[in-house]
Structures are given as C-alpha cells and as structure tokens.
mmCIF file of C-alpha atoms in Angstrom:
data_model
loop_
_atom_site.group_PDB
_atom_site.id
_atom_site.type_symbol
_atom_site.label_atom_id
_atom_site.label_comp_id
_atom_site.label_asym_id
_atom_site.label_seq_id
_atom_site.Cartn_x
_atom_site.Cartn_y
_atom_site.Cartn_z
ATOM 1 C CA UNK A 93 -49.971 234.151 45.553
ATOM 2 C CA UNK A 94 -50.089 233.543 49.313
ATOM 3 C CA UNK A 95 -46.870 233.308 51.282
ATOM 4 C CA UNK A 96 -47.298 229.561 51.831
ATOM 5 C CA UNK A 97 -47.925 229.300 48.094
ATOM 6 C CA UNK A 98 -44.668 231.135 47.465
ATOM 7 C CA UNK A 99 -42.771 228.740 49.698
ATOM 8 C CA UNK A 100 -44.413 225.756 48.019
ATOM 9 C CA UNK A 101 -43.681 226.985 44.497
ATOM 10 C CA UNK A 102 -40.140 226.141 43.404
ATOM 11 C CA UNK A 103 -39.682 229.066 41.008
ATOM 12 C CA UNK A 104 -41.158 231.682 43.334
ATOM 13 C CA UNK A 105 -39.334 230.194 46.314
ATOM 14 C CA UNK A 106 -35.974 230.740 44.664
ATOM 15 C CA UNK A 107 -36.937 234.232 43.511
ATOM 16 C CA UNK A 108 -38.013 235.032 47.054
ATOM 17 C CA UNK A 109 -34.968 233.682 48.843
ATOM 18 C CA UNK A 110 -32.038 232.831 46.606
ATOM 19 C CA UNK A 111 -31.293 236.380 45.483
ATOM 20 C CA UNK A 112 -31.448 237.874 48.958
ATOM 21 C CA UNK A 113 -30.294 236.423 52.268
ATOM 22 C CA UNK A 114 -33.085 235.761 54.764
ATOM 23 C CA UNK A 115 -32.669 236.922 58.361
ATOM 24 C CA UNK A 116 -34.907 236.702 61.408
ATOM 25 C CA UNK A 117 -35.635 240.231 62.588
ATOM 26 C CA UNK A 118 -33.939 241.232 65.827
ATOM 27 C CA UNK A 119 -36.964 243.280 66.834
ATOM 28 C CA UNK A 120 -39.620 240.742 65.831
ATOM 29 C CA UNK A 121 -38.605 237.303 67.025
ATOM 30 C CA UNK A 122 -40.036 234.835 69.556
ATOM 31 C CA UNK A 123 -38.957 235.253 73.152
ATOM 32 C CA UNK A 124 -39.290 232.970 76.182
ATOM 33 C CA UNK A 125 -42.682 234.394 77.189
ATOM 34 C CA UNK A 126 -44.267 233.215 73.961
ATOM 35 C CA UNK A 127 -44.130 229.487 74.573
ATOM 36 C CA UNK A 128 -44.407 226.857 77.279
ATOM 37 C CA UNK A 129 -41.720 224.271 77.907
ATOM 38 C CA UNK A 130 -43.119 221.221 79.596
ATOM 39 C CA UNK A 131 -39.986 219.454 80.831
ATOM 40 C CA UNK A 132 -38.028 219.726 83.022
ATOM 41 C CA UNK A 133 -37.933 223.423 83.913
ATOM 42 C CA UNK A 134 -41.048 224.746 85.650
ATOM 43 C CA UNK A 135 -42.287 228.175 84.728
ATOM 44 C CA UNK A 136 -40.096 228.412 81.613
ATOM 45 C CA UNK A 137 -37.031 228.834 83.821
ATOM 46 C CA UNK A 138 -33.865 228.931 81.688
ATOM 47 C CA UNK A 139 -31.114 226.375 81.851
ATOM 48 C CA UNK A 140 -28.766 228.337 84.062
ATOM 49 C CA UNK A 141 -25.287 227.089 83.371
ATOM 50 C CA UNK A 142 -22.833 224.352 82.601
ATOM 51 C CA UNK A 143 -20.059 224.348 85.171
ATOM 52 C CA UNK A 144 -16.491 223.611 84.200
ATOM 53 C CA UNK A 145 -16.716 220.428 86.257
ATOM 54 C CA UNK A 146 -19.774 219.411 84.204
ATOM 55 C CA UNK A 147 -17.826 219.831 80.985
ATOM 56 C CA UNK A 148 -14.834 217.928 82.349
ATOM 57 C CA UNK A 149 -17.060 215.027 83.429
ATOM 58 C CA UNK A 150 -18.867 214.694 80.108
ATOM 59 C CA UNK A 151 -16.531 212.279 78.385
ATOM 60 C CA UNK A 152 -17.006 208.842 79.907
ATOM 61 C CA UNK A 153 -15.530 205.867 78.098
ATOM 62 C CA UNK A 154 -15.075 207.940 74.950
ATOM 63 C CA UNK A 155 -18.758 208.937 74.871
ATOM 64 C CA UNK A 156 -19.993 212.452 75.583
ATOM 65 C CA UNK A 157 -22.895 212.387 78.031
ATOM 66 C CA UNK A 158 -25.485 215.145 78.404
ATOM 67 C CA UNK A 159 -26.990 216.435 81.672
ATOM 68 C CA UNK A 160 -30.616 215.386 82.151
ATOM 69 C CA UNK A 161 -31.787 218.898 82.922
ATOM 70 C CA UNK A 162 -30.582 220.047 79.493
ATOM 71 C CA UNK A 163 -33.299 217.994 77.755
ATOM 72 C CA UNK A 164 -36.429 220.111 77.299
ATOM 73 C CA UNK A 165 -39.826 219.300 75.797
ATOM 74 C CA UNK A 166 -41.796 222.179 74.353
ATOM 75 C CA UNK A 167 -45.528 222.349 73.792
ATOM 76 C CA UNK A 168 -46.460 222.792 70.154
ATOM 77 C CA UNK A 169 -47.065 226.490 69.607
ATOM 78 C CA UNK A 170 -48.008 228.682 66.659
ATOM 79 C CA UNK A 171 -46.531 232.022 65.755
ATOM 80 C CA UNK A 172 -47.173 234.280 62.745
ATOM 81 C CA UNK A 173 -44.578 235.200 60.139
ATOM 82 C CA UNK A 174 -44.218 237.615 57.280
ATOM 83 C CA UNK A 175 -41.317 238.601 55.030
ATOM 84 C CA UNK A 176 -40.345 242.129 54.045
ATOM 85 C CA UNK A 177 -37.559 243.644 51.982
ATOM 86 C CA UNK A 178 -34.946 245.286 54.191
ATOM 87 C CA UNK A 179 -31.295 246.303 54.402
ATOM 88 C CA UNK A 180 -28.620 245.241 56.845
ATOM 89 C CA UNK A 181 -26.874 248.436 57.909
ATOM 90 C CA UNK A 182 -24.191 246.420 59.692
ATOM 91 C CA UNK A 183 -23.163 245.009 56.294
ATOM 92 C CA UNK A 184 -23.045 248.162 54.162
ATOM 93 C CA UNK A 185 -26.823 248.293 53.728
ATOM 94 C CA UNK A 186 -26.876 245.062 51.739
ATOM 95 C CA UNK A 187 -30.403 244.146 50.545
ATOM 96 C CA UNK A 188 -31.965 241.234 52.417
ATOM 97 C CA UNK A 189 -35.318 239.649 53.131
ATOM 98 C CA UNK A 190 -36.287 239.956 56.782
ATOM 99 C CA UNK A 191 -38.489 237.434 58.572
ATOM 100 C CA UNK A 192 -40.770 238.911 61.245
ATOM 101 C CA UNK A 193 -42.369 236.753 63.958
ATOM 102 C CA UNK A 194 -45.468 237.773 65.908
ATOM 103 C CA UNK A 195 -47.291 236.233 68.826
ATOM 104 C CA UNK A 196 -50.562 237.765 67.605
ATOM 105 C CA UNK A 197 -51.266 237.983 63.890
ATOM 106 C CA UNK A 198 -50.956 241.644 62.867
ATOM 107 C CA UNK A 199 -52.908 240.848 59.715
ATOM 108 C CA UNK A 200 -51.765 238.970 56.658
ATOM 109 C CA UNK A 201 -49.049 236.988 58.450
ATOM 110 C CA UNK A 202 -48.570 233.247 57.982
ATOM 111 C CA UNK A 203 -49.321 230.819 60.820
ATOM 112 C CA UNK A 204 -46.316 228.667 61.670
ATOM 113 C CA UNK A 205 -45.308 226.007 64.189
ATOM 114 C CA UNK A 206 -42.226 227.257 65.999
ATOM 115 C CA UNK A 207 -39.384 225.350 67.688
ATOM 116 C CA UNK A 208 -37.370 227.448 70.130
ATOM 117 C CA UNK A 209 -33.855 226.907 71.505
ATOM 118 C CA UNK A 210 -32.060 227.170 74.837
ATOM 119 C CA UNK A 211 -28.398 227.754 75.582
ATOM 120 C CA UNK A 212 -26.559 224.400 75.956
ATOM 121 C CA UNK A 213 -29.826 222.417 75.797
ATOM 122 C CA UNK A 214 -31.885 220.476 73.319
ATOM 123 C CA UNK A 215 -35.482 221.604 72.828
ATOM 124 C CA UNK A 216 -37.899 219.119 71.226
ATOM 125 C CA UNK A 217 -41.432 219.544 69.881
ATOM 126 C CA UNK A 218 -44.047 217.302 68.264
ATOM 127 C CA UNK A 219 -45.207 218.595 64.901
ATOM 128 C CA UNK A 220 -48.972 218.871 64.649
ATOM 129 C CA UNK A 221 -51.069 217.522 61.789
ATOM 130 C CA UNK A 222 -53.883 219.995 62.519
ATOM 131 C CA UNK A 223 -51.788 223.119 63.049
ATOM 132 C CA UNK A 224 -50.291 225.315 60.327
ATOM 133 C CA UNK A 225 -48.590 223.323 57.540
ATOM 134 C CA UNK A 226 -45.313 225.130 58.116
ATOM 135 C CA UNK A 227 -42.644 225.103 60.827
ATOM 136 C CA UNK A 228 -39.465 227.054 61.467
ATOM 137 C CA UNK A 229 -36.566 227.131 63.887
ATOM 138 C CA UNK A 230 -33.520 229.314 64.222
ATOM 139 C CA UNK A 231 -31.359 231.164 63.775
ATOM 140 C CA UNK A 232 -28.565 228.564 63.741
ATOM 141 C CA UNK A 233 -24.998 229.727 64.352
ATOM 142 C CA UNK A 234 -23.421 226.395 65.295
ATOM 143 C CA UNK A 235 -26.393 224.367 66.540
ATOM 144 C CA UNK A 236 -27.668 221.073 65.165
ATOM 145 C CA UNK A 237 -31.193 220.326 63.961
ATOM 146 C CA UNK A 238 -32.648 216.804 64.042
ATOM 147 C CA UNK A 239 -35.927 215.276 62.901
ATOM 148 C CA UNK A 240 -37.224 211.992 64.325
ATOM 149 C CA UNK A 241 -40.156 209.726 63.539
ATOM 150 C CA UNK A 242 -41.841 207.343 65.960
ATOM 151 C CA UNK A 243 -41.929 203.932 64.268
ATOM 152 C CA UNK A 244 -45.142 202.985 66.127
ATOM 153 C CA UNK A 245 -47.235 206.179 65.921
ATOM 154 C CA UNK A 246 -45.492 207.901 62.968
ATOM 155 C CA UNK A 247 -45.329 211.066 65.075
ATOM 156 C CA UNK A 248 -42.732 213.529 63.726
ATOM 157 C CA UNK A 249 -40.636 215.475 66.252
ATOM 158 C CA UNK A 250 -38.108 218.247 65.674
ATOM 159 C CA UNK A 251 -35.098 219.001 67.885
ATOM 160 C CA UNK A 252 -32.836 222.078 68.179
ATOM 161 C CA UNK A 253 -29.554 221.281 69.975
ATOM 162 C CA UNK A 254 -27.216 223.991 71.261
ATOM 163 C CA UNK A 255 -23.661 223.814 72.662
ATOM 164 C CA UNK A 256 -22.796 227.471 73.313
ATOM 165 C CA UNK A 257 -21.320 226.943 76.764
ATOM 166 C CA UNK A 258 -19.127 224.026 75.774
ATOM 167 C CA UNK A 259 -16.814 226.102 73.605
ATOM 168 C CA UNK A 260 -16.992 229.352 75.585
ATOM 169 C CA UNK A 261 -13.353 230.507 75.964
ATOM 170 C CA UNK A 262 -14.226 233.070 78.641
ATOM 171 C CA UNK A 263 -15.201 230.575 81.349
ATOM 172 C CA UNK A 264 -12.888 228.368 83.373
ATOM 173 C CA UNK A 265 -13.227 224.711 82.445
ATOM 174 C CA UNK A 266 -15.009 225.387 79.176
ATOM 175 C CA UNK A 267 -13.354 226.246 75.839
ATOM 176 C CA UNK A 268 -13.823 222.721 74.463
ATOM 177 C CA UNK A 269 -14.920 223.177 70.826
ATOM 178 C CA UNK A 270 -13.759 219.620 70.220
ATOM 179 C CA UNK A 271 -16.673 218.412 72.387
ATOM 180 C CA UNK A 272 -19.417 220.559 70.875
ATOM 181 C CA UNK A 273 -20.684 218.214 68.160
ATOM 182 C CA UNK A 274 -20.434 215.157 70.375
ATOM 183 C CA UNK A 275 -22.298 217.036 73.116
ATOM 184 C CA UNK A 276 -25.148 217.870 70.745
ATOM 185 C CA UNK A 277 -25.305 214.269 69.590
ATOM 186 C CA UNK A 278 -25.388 213.300 73.277
ATOM 187 C CA UNK A 279 -28.297 215.691 73.804
ATOM 188 C CA UNK A 280 -30.108 214.097 70.870
ATOM 189 C CA UNK A 281 -29.535 210.602 72.273
ATOM 190 C CA UNK A 282 -30.936 211.761 75.627
ATOM 191 C CA UNK A 283 -34.011 213.290 73.979
ATOM 192 C CA UNK A 284 -34.716 210.384 71.626
ATOM 193 C CA UNK A 285 -37.656 208.183 72.577
ATOM 194 C CA UNK A 286 -37.491 204.353 72.525
ATOM 195 C CA UNK A 287 -39.316 204.097 69.179
ATOM 196 C CA UNK A 288 -37.829 207.177 67.508
ATOM 197 C CA UNK A 289 -35.447 207.076 64.575
ATOM 198 C CA UNK A 290 -33.554 210.056 63.169
ATOM 199 C CA UNK A 291 -34.767 210.828 59.638
ATOM 200 C CA UNK A 292 -33.039 214.192 59.019
ATOM 201 C CA UNK A 293 -30.212 216.117 60.557
ATOM 202 C CA UNK A 294 -28.451 219.385 59.819
ATOM 203 C CA UNK A 295 -24.969 219.633 61.290
ATOM 204 C CA UNK A 296 -22.371 222.395 61.514
ATOM 205 C CA UNK A 297 -20.553 221.460 58.341
ATOM 206 C CA UNK A 298 -23.807 221.753 56.374
ATOM 207 C CA UNK A 299 -23.970 225.526 56.817
ATOM 208 C CA UNK A 300 -21.101 227.069 58.828
ATOM 209 C CA UNK A 301 -18.224 228.807 57.021
ATOM 210 C CA UNK A 302 -15.631 227.339 59.409
ATOM 211 C CA UNK A 303 -15.782 224.213 61.561
ATOM 212 C CA UNK A 304 -13.576 222.686 64.230
ATOM 213 C CA UNK A 305 -11.013 220.171 63.009
ATOM 214 C CA UNK A 306 -9.863 217.971 65.929
ATOM 215 C CA UNK A 307 -6.736 216.895 64.068
ATOM 216 C CA UNK A 308 -5.663 220.465 63.389
ATOM 217 C CA UNK A 309 -6.859 221.671 66.778
ATOM 218 C CA UNK A 310 -8.361 224.720 65.080
ATOM 219 C CA UNK A 311 -11.215 225.873 62.881
ATOM 220 C CA UNK A 312 -10.859 225.157 59.180
ATOM 221 C CA UNK A 313 -12.925 225.956 56.115
ATOM 222 C CA UNK A 314 -16.052 223.871 55.786
ATOM 223 C CA UNK A 315 -17.372 222.108 52.672
ATOM 224 C CA UNK A 316 -19.813 225.038 52.353
ATOM 225 C CA UNK A 317 -16.910 227.488 52.029
ATOM 226 C CA UNK A 318 -15.034 225.288 49.574
ATOM 227 C CA UNK A 319 -18.147 224.873 47.418
ATOM 228 C CA UNK A 320 -18.764 228.614 47.492
ATOM 229 C CA UNK A 321 -15.161 229.377 46.474
ATOM 230 C CA UNK A 322 -15.364 226.936 43.566
ATOM 231 C CA UNK A 323 -18.643 228.512 42.475
ATOM 232 C CA UNK A 324 -17.156 232.006 42.508
ATOM 233 C CA UNK A 325 -13.972 230.852 40.788
ATOM 234 C CA UNK A 326 -16.190 229.582 37.999
ATOM 235 C CA UNK A 327 -17.533 233.125 37.643
ATOM 236 C CA UNK A 328 -14.012 234.521 37.317
ATOM 237 C CA UNK A 329 -13.897 235.976 40.832
ATOM 238 C CA UNK A 330 -10.665 236.246 42.817
ATOM 239 C CA UNK A 331 -9.553 236.596 46.456
ATOM 240 C CA UNK A 332 -12.656 234.717 47.593
ATOM 241 C CA UNK A 333 -13.302 234.342 51.302
ATOM 242 C CA UNK A 334 -16.487 233.295 53.064
ATOM 243 C CA UNK A 335 -16.720 234.524 56.649
ATOM 244 C CA UNK A 336 -19.636 234.263 59.068
ATOM 245 C CA UNK A 337 -22.699 232.238 58.108
ATOM 246 C CA UNK A 338 -26.029 231.446 59.742
ATOM 247 C CA UNK A 339 -29.197 229.678 58.687
ATOM 248 C CA UNK A 340 -32.898 229.172 59.338
ATOM 249 C CA UNK A 341 -34.662 225.806 59.111
ATOM 250 C CA UNK A 342 -38.144 225.384 57.651
ATOM 251 C CA UNK A 343 -40.517 222.481 57.206
ATOM 252 C CA UNK A 344 -43.590 222.176 54.983
ATOM 253 C CA UNK A 345 -46.240 219.537 55.754
ATOM 254 C CA UNK A 346 -47.335 217.768 52.572
ATOM 255 C CA UNK A 347 -49.523 215.066 54.210
ATOM 256 C CA UNK A 348 -50.226 213.837 57.770
ATOM 257 C CA UNK A 349 -46.881 213.102 59.476
ATOM 258 C CA UNK A 350 -45.108 213.906 56.199
ATOM 259 C CA UNK A 351 -42.838 216.948 56.002
ATOM 260 C CA UNK A 352 -40.247 218.418 53.651
ATOM 261 C CA UNK A 353 -37.418 220.169 55.513
ATOM 262 C CA UNK A 354 -35.131 222.867 54.185
ATOM 263 C CA UNK A 355 -32.404 225.119 55.494
ATOM 264 C CA UNK A 356 -31.600 228.562 54.166
ATOM 265 C CA UNK A 357 -28.008 229.723 54.619
ATOM 266 C CA UNK A 358 -26.718 233.284 54.389
ATOM 267 C CA UNK A 359 -23.216 234.573 54.918
ATOM 268 C CA UNK A 360 -20.695 237.368 54.555
ATOM 269 C CA UNK A 361 -18.216 237.029 51.714
ATOM 270 C CA UNK A 362 -15.277 238.928 50.242
ATOM 271 C CA UNK A 363 -14.296 238.593 46.627
ATOM 272 C CA UNK A 364 -13.002 240.687 43.738
ATOM 273 C CA UNK A 365 -14.244 240.905 40.207
ATOM 274 C CA UNK A 366 -13.187 242.876 37.146
ATOM 275 C CA UNK A 367 -14.791 246.168 36.213
ATOM 276 C CA UNK A 368 -16.693 248.620 38.380
ATOM 277 C CA UNK A 369 -17.276 247.842 42.065
ATOM 278 C CA UNK A 370 -14.587 245.211 41.928
ATOM 279 C CA UNK A 371 -14.194 244.936 45.692
ATOM 280 C CA UNK A 372 -17.256 243.297 47.224
ATOM 281 C CA UNK A 373 -16.018 243.158 50.795
ATOM 282 C CA UNK A 374 -18.700 242.773 53.428
ATOM 283 C CA UNK A 375 -21.452 241.988 50.922
ATOM 284 C CA UNK A 376 -24.106 239.607 52.170
ATOM 285 C CA UNK A 377 -24.494 236.555 49.992
ATOM 286 C CA UNK A 378 -26.840 233.602 50.146
ATOM 287 C CA UNK A 379 -24.685 230.497 50.086
ATOM 288 C CA UNK A 380 -27.154 227.612 50.105
ATOM 289 C CA UNK A 381 -30.716 228.567 49.279
ATOM 290 C CA UNK A 382 -33.396 226.097 50.311
ATOM 291 C CA UNK A 383 -31.447 222.890 50.372
ATOM 292 C CA UNK A 384 -33.694 219.909 51.027
ATOM 293 C CA UNK A 385 -32.640 217.750 53.969
#
C-alpha cells in the first residue's frame, strides 16, 4: 500500500501512528531556503524581533493587536515526505516513527503541500487543488493552526500562528504568557480576508500538556493531560504525569476545496505499573493519535 493509501486507510493509519509517536526529523526538515514568502518580507527575510515596547502596546481597549509585518503570505510549495522507524536517544531510545522532509524527491517519497512557520508571526498559504492531495505543518509546541474558507471562491487557506517572543522570560518587556493566545488570535484576525471564515482551529489546550491559566497566573494541566491520566488510571497505572508534548498537523484532500485535517500528538510521560519494568519514566507516548479537527 502506498504511503498516501496508508494515511487514508483508518486501520493502517492507526497501526502506523498510534503505537509510535511521530516526529519530524531534525536533520531532514524544511528550512527557509526551500520556500518563498510573498508578503511582506522581501527575499525571505525573517521577522527580526518583537520589542518590549511592541508587547506593551499590544493590548488596546482589551483587544490584542498584531503588528502588520508579522502577517506573512507564503507561495504554495511542495516537499517530499517519507516515514521510517527510528529511536529517540534523548528519551531512552524509545521507538518512534520519524518523518523526513526533502526538497527533491530521493525516490519513493510522498509529495506534500507544506506550510512553514516564523517566530512571532502568522504564515498563511492557499491549498492547491492540483498539487499533492496532502499537506502538513509543524512541529507545534505552543502555536495555533487555523483553516479558513473563502465564502465566494471556496478557496481553502491554512495558517500557522506563533507567539514565541511574547512569553520569552529572557527579554525585557516580554514574559507575557497571558497574551500569547490572544496575540495568535490577533494574528489570525489580521491575516483573515474579507470573505474568509474559520472552519477549523487547533489551539494550545488541544495538544499541550500544560497551558497558561490567567486566573492562577501559572501553567496548569491541560484537558489533554487530564484525559491521559484518566486513561492510564483505567489501565491500573499509578503516579501518572504527562510532561512535554508536541504535534504535527496533516490535511488530506478528498475533493476540490475539501480537506480532512488531523493532528498527531506525542509526549513524554511518567507512570508506574505492576510487574517487570514498573517505572516507565521518560518513555515516549502518543497521546492523541490522528484526531480529526
């Protein structure tokens, strides 16, 4: 079965991904030279910075505004992907599936429309009806993902919003995790066209282990962590803790301007069980495998 066939087949899809976390390879991933961003930064220049004064000026009348130069359009581009079995040495050689991205097809790889990301920006891309019937974006470690549809043309666009600099505790005037989600929503509002409506969105509490609680003024366990703990408790596990999580987003085109979107979450968990190898500290565990958006 072809790779796209595997992703389109429910049983094979779960066998491929649910039992092993999926990670984008550090050595084979898209970089800024692979794609062209059409607005507003000429020559693929990066978004340089958010000053502390920028952050302080964001909240106006209770609404978080976004700087215009943080809204980027990207040309639709294709990359090539394959999946191999691997191990994550950083996590006790836990078995994983590793996603490799190539600019030029090395042979046997799957063509894919790719949406990139930029620090503290939103990057948007039209999905093509004539390109590969698959798209991906990521990894996500606190970003938001949005899908919009133009009510006049039916054009589907995808958007990757990032707020790294907002919550950076190392820079003067930053360290505002309470603004991060509102900032990303502000980026989305700035990127949204006059006829576009949001049809899908993946937010922090859909995949992160811990999220910012403005009332507590600190990070607390997310619904993902609570669901995972309840699942493990049902298996008789104890001392359950879910730590870092990340995810990748995929889309599969089923008809012109018609896409199914999924996100695949993996994380690091501690728990204890009876019998041999009772302590599973540091073991990689897929938390949410292919959840439809």
